[in-house]
mmCIF file of C-alpha atoms and ligand atoms in Angstrom:
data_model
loop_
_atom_site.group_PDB
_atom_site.id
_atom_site.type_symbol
_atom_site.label_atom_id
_atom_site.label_comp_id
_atom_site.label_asym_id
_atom_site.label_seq_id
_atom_site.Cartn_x
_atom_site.Cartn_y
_atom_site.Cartn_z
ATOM 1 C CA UNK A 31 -3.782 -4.187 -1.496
ATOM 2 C CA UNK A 32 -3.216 -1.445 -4.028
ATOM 3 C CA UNK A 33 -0.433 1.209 -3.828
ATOM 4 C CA UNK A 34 -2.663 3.588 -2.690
ATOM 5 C CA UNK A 35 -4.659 1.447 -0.303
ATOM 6 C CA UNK A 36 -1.359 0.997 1.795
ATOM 7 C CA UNK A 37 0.329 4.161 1.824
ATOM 8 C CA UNK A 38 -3.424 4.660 3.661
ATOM 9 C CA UNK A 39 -2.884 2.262 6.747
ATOM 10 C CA UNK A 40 1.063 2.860 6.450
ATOM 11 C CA UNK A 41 -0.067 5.806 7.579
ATOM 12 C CA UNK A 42 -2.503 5.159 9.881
ATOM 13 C CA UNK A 43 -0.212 2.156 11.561
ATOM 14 C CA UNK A 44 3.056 4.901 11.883
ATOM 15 C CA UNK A 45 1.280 7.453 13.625
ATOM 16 C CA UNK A 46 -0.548 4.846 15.987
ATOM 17 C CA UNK A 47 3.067 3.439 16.792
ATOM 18 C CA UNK A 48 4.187 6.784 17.786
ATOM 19 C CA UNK A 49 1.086 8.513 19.606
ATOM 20 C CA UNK A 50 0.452 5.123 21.788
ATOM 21 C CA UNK A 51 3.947 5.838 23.737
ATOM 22 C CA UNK A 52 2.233 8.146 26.351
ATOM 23 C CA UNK A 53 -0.736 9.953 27.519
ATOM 24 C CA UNK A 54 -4.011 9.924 25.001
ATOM 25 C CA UNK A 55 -2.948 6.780 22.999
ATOM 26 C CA UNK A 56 -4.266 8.170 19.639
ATOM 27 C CA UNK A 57 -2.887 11.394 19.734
ATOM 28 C CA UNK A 58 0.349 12.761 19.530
ATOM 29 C CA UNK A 59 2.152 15.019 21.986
ATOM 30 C CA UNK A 60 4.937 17.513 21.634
ATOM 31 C CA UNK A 61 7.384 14.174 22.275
ATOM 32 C CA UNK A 62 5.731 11.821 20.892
ATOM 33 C CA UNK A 63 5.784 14.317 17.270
ATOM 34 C CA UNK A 64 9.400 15.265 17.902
ATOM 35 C CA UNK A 65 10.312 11.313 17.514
ATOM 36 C CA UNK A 66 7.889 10.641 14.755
ATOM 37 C CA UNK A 67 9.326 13.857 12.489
ATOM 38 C CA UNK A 68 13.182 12.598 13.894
ATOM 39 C CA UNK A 69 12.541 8.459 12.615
ATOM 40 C CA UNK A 70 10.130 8.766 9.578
ATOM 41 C CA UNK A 71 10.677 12.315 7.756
ATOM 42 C CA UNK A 72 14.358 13.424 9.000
ATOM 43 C CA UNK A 73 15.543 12.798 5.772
ATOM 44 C CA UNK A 74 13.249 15.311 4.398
ATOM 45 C CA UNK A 75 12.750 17.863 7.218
ATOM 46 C CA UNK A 76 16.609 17.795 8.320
ATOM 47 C CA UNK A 77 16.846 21.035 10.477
ATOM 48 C CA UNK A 78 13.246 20.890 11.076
ATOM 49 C CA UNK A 79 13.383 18.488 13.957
ATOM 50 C CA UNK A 80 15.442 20.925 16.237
ATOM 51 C CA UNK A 81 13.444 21.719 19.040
ATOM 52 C CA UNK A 82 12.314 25.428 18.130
ATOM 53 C CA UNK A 83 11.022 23.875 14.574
ATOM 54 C CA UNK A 84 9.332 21.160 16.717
ATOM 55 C CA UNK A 85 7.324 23.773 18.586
ATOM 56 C CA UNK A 86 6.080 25.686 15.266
ATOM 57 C CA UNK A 87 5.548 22.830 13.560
ATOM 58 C CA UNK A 88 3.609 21.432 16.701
ATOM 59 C CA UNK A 89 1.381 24.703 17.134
ATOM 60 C CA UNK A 90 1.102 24.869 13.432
ATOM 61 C CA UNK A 91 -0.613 21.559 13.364
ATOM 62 C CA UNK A 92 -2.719 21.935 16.638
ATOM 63 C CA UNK A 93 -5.719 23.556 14.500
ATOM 64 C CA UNK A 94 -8.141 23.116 17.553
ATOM 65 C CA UNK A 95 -5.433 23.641 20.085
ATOM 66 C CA UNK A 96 -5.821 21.250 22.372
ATOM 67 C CA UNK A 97 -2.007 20.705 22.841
ATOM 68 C CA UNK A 98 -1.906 17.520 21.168
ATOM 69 C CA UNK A 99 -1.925 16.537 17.557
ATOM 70 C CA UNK A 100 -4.660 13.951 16.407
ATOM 71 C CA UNK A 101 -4.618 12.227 13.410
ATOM 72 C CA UNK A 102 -6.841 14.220 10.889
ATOM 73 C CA UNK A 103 -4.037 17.020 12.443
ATOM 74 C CA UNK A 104 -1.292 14.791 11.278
ATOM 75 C CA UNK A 105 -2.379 14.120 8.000
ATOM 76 C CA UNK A 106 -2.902 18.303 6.999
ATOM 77 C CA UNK A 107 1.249 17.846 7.885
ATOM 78 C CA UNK A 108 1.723 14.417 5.501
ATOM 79 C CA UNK A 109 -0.604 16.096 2.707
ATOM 80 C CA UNK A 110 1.501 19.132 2.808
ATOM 81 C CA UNK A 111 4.478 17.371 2.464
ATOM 82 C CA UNK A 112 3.603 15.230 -0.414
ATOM 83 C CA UNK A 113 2.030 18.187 -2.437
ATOM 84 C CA UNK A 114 5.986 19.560 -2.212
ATOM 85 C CA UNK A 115 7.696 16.248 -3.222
ATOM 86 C CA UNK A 116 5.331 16.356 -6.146
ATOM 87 C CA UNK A 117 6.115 19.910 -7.114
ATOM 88 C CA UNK A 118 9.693 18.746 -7.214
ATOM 89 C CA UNK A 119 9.133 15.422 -8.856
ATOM 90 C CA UNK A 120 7.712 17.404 -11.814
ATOM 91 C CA UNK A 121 10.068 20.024 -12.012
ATOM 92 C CA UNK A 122 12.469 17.809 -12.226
ATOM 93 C CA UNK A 123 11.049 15.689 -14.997
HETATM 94 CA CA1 LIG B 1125 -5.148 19.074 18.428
#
């Protein structure tokens, strides 16, 4: 598979691992985001995981407010993120 290809279903596989723990199996709740933000983008959020930070991220990301964050949801988040890591990869170059 090429680079691209499986940062895809890395993608897709980490949020499925995470919004199967409970309630609507392919969405994430409030807990269920909390953890995945904690194990897979700590490093890079830090502070960002405490629980107020949680709940704006959480409502930030709940575009159609249904109190749970789906995947095309999760993604905006991911997309976000990268677009900043590649602001700072070039300024750094
Ligand atoms: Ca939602």
């Amino acid at each position: 598979m090429s680079g691209v290809q499986n940062a895809m279903s890395l993608l897709i596989s980490s949020f499925h691992k995470y919004s199967g723990k409970e309630g609507d199996k392919y969405t994430l709740s409030k807990t269920e985001l909390k953890e995945l933000l904690q194990n897979e983008l700590g490093d890079l959020l830090g502070k960002a995981t405490d629980k107020a930070a949680v709940d704006k991220i959480f409502q930030d990301l709940d575009s159609n407010k249904d109190n749970t964050v789906d995947f095309k949801e999760f993604v905006t988040l991911v997309a976000c993120l990268t677009v900043m890591c590649n602001d700072f990869f070039i300024k750094k170059k």
